[in-house]
mmCIF file of C-alpha atoms in Angstrom:
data_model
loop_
_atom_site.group_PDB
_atom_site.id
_atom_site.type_symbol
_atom_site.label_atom_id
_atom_site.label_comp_id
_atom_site.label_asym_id
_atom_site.label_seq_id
_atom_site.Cartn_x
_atom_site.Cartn_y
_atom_site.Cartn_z
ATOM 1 C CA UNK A 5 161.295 150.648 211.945
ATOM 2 C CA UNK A 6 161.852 149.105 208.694
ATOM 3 C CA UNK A 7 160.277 146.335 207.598
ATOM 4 C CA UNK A 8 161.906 143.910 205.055
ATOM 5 C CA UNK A 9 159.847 141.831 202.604
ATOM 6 C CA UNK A 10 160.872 138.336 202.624
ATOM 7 C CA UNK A 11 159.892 136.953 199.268
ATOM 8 C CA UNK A 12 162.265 133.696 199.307
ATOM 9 C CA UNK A 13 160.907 131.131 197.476
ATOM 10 C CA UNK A 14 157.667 132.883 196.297
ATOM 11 C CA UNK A 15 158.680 132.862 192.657
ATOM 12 C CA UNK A 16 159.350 129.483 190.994
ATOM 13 C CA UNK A 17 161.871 129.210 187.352
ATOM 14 C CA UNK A 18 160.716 128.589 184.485
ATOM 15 C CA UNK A 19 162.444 125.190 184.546
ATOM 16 C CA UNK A 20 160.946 123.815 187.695
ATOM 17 C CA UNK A 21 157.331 124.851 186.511
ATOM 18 C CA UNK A 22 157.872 122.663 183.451
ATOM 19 C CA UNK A 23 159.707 119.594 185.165
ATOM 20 C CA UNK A 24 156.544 119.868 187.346
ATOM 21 C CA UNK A 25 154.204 119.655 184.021
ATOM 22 C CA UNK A 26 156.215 116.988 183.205
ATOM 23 C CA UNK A 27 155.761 114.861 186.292
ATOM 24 C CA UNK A 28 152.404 115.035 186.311
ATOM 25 C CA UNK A 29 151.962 113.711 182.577
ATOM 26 C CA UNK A 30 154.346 111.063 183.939
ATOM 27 C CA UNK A 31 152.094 109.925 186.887
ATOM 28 C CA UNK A 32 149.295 109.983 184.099
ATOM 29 C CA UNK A 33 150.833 107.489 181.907
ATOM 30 C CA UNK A 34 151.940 105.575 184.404
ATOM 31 C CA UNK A 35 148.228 105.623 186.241
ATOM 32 C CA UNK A 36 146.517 104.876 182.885
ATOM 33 C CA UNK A 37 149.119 101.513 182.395
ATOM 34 C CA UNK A 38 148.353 99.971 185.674
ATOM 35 C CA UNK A 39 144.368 101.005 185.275
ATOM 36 C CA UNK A 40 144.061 100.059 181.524
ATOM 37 C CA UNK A 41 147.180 97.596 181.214
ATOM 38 C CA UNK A 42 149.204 98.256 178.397
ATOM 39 C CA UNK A 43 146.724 96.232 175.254
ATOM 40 C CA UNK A 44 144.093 98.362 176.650
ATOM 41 C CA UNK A 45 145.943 101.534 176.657
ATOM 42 C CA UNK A 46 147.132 100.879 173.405
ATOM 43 C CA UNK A 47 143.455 100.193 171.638
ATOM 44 C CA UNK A 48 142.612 103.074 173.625
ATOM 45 C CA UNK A 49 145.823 105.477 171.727
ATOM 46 C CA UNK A 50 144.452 103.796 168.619
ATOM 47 C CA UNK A 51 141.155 105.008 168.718
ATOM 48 C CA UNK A 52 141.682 108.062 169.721
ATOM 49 C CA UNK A 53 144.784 108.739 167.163
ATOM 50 C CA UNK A 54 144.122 106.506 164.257
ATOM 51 C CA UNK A 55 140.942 105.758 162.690
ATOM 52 C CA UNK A 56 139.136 102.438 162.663
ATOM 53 C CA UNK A 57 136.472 101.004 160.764
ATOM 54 C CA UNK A 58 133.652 101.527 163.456
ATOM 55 C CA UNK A 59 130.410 100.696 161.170
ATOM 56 C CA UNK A 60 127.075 101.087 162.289
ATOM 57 C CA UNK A 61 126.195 98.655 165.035
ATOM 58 C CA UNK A 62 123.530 96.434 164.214
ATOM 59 C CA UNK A 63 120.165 98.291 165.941
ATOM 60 C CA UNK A 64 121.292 101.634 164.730
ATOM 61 C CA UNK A 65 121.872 100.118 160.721
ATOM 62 C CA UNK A 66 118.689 98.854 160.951
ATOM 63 C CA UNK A 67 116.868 101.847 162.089
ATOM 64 C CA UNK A 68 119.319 103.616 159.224
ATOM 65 C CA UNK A 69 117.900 101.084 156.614
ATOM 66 C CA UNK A 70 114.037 101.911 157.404
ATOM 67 C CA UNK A 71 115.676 105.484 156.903
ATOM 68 C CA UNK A 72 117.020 105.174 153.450
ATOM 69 C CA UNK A 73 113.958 102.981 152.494
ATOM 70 C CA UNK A 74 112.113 106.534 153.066
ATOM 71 C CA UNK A 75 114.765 108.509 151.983
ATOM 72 C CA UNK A 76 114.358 106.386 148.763
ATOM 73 C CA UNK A 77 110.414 107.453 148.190
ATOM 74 C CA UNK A 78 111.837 110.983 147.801
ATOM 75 C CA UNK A 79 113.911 110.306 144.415
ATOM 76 C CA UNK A 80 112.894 110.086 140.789
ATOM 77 C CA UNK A 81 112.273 106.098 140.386
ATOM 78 C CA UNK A 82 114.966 106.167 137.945
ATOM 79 C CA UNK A 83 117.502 107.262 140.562
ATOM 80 C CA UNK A 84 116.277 105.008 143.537
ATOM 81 C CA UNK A 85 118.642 102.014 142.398
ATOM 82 C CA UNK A 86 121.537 104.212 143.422
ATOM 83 C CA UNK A 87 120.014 105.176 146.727
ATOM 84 C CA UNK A 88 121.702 104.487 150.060
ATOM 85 C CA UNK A 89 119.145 102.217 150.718
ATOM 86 C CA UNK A 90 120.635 99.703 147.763
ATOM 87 C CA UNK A 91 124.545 100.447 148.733
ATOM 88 C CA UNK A 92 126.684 98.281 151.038
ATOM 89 C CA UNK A 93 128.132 99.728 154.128
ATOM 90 C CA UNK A 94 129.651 98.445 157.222
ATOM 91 C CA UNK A 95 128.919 96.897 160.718
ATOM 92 C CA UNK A 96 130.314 96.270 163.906
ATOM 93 C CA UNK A 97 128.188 93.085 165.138
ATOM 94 C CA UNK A 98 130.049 91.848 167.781
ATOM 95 C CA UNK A 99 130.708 95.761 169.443
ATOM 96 C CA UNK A 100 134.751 95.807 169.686
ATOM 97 C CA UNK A 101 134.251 99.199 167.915
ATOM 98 C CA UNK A 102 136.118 97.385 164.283
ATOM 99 C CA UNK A 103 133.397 96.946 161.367
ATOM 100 C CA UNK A 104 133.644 92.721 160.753
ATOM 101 C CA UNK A 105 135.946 91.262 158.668
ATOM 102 C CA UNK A 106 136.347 87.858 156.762
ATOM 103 C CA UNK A 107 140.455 87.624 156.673
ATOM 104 C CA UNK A 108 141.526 90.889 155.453
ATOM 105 C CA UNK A 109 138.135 92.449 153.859
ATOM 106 C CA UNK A 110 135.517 94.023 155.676
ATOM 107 C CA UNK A 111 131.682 92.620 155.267
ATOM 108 C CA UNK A 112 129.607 94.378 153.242
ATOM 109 C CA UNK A 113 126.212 94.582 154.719
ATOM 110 C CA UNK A 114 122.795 95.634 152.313
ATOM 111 C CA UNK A 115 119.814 96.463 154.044
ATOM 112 C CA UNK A 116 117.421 94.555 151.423
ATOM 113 C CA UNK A 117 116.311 91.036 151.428
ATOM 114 C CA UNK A 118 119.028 88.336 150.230
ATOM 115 C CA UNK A 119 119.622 85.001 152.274
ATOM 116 C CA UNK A 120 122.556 85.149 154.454
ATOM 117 C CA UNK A 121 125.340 82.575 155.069
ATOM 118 C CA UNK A 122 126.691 82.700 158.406
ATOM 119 C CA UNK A 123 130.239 83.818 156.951
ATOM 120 C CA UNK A 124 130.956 85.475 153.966
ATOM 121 C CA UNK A 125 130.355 88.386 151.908
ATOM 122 C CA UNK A 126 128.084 90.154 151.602
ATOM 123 C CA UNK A 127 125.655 89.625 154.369
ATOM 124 C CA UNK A 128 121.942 91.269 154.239
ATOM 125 C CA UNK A 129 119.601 92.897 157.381
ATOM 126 C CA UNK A 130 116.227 92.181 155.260
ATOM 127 C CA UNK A 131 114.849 94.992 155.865
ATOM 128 C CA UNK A 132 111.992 95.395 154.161
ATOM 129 C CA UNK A 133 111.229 98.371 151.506
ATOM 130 C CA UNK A 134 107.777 98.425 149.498
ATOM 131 C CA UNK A 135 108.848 101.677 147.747
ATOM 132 C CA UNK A 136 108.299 101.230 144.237
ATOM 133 C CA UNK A 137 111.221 101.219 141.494
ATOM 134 C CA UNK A 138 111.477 102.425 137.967
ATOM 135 C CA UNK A 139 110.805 98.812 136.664
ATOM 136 C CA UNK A 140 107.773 98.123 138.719
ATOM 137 C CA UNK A 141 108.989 95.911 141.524
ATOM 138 C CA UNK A 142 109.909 97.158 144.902
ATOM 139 C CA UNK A 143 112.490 98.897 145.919
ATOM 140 C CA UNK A 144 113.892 96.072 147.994
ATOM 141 C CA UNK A 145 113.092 93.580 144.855
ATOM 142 C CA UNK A 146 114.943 96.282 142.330
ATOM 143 C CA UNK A 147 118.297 96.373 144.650
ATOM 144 C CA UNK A 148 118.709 92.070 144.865
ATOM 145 C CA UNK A 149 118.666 92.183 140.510
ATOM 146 C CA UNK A 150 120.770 94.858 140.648
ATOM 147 C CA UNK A 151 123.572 93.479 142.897
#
């Protein structure tokens, strides 16, 4: 007796293996709309695709400040004015994951003592640096003449 292998069916085309890839991206994108709605989604795309302005959020800039203050007691005191610890970055205060912005410009933040205004630019942390400067003052002191 002869037995015949029945193999019907066990091989799928090409085509229908990559309509099924497609349906299942489908069901994805249509899963992540009605979890994420379509603003969230869309910041989500953004993020992921286009870069933002993130900026330091405020307890990690400080902790990067009291960094670059002893970063700073490495240099020559005639190169510790252009030390991180002296140069403006950004921040993300309120978390949304976009540094802060007055209108169109981002803030600049300094991690030395100045007197802040609650808007405008720039806006300071006042973190404290006692590392001495080429002209005699601190550190902190040196950076506020400078800028």
């Amino acid at each position: 007796m002869s037995r015949k292998n029945n193999k019907k069916g066990v091989e799928l085309s090409l085509n229908t293996i990559i309509i099924a890839i497609i349906v299942i991206i489908v069901l994805v994108v249509v899963l992540a709309l009605f979890l994420f709605g379509f603003k969230g989604l869309s910041d989500k795309i953004k993020v992921v695709f286009f870069g933002t302005t993130a900026g330091f959020d405020k307890t990690l800039a400080l902790q990067t400040c009291a960094n670059r203050c002893d970063q700073a007691s490495l240099w020559p005191k005639n190169t510790r004015l252009d030390s991180p610890y002296c140069s403006s970055f950004y921040m993300d205060e309120n978390n949304d994951g976009v540094a802060e912005k007055e209108g169109d410009v981002f803030v600049s933040y300094y991690c030395y003592k100045g007197t802040n205004i609650n808007t405008g630019n720039p806006r300071f942390l006042n973190v404290e640096c006692t590392v001495p400067a080429e002209s005699g003052e601190t550190l902190d002191e040196a950076c506020k003449l400078k800028n």
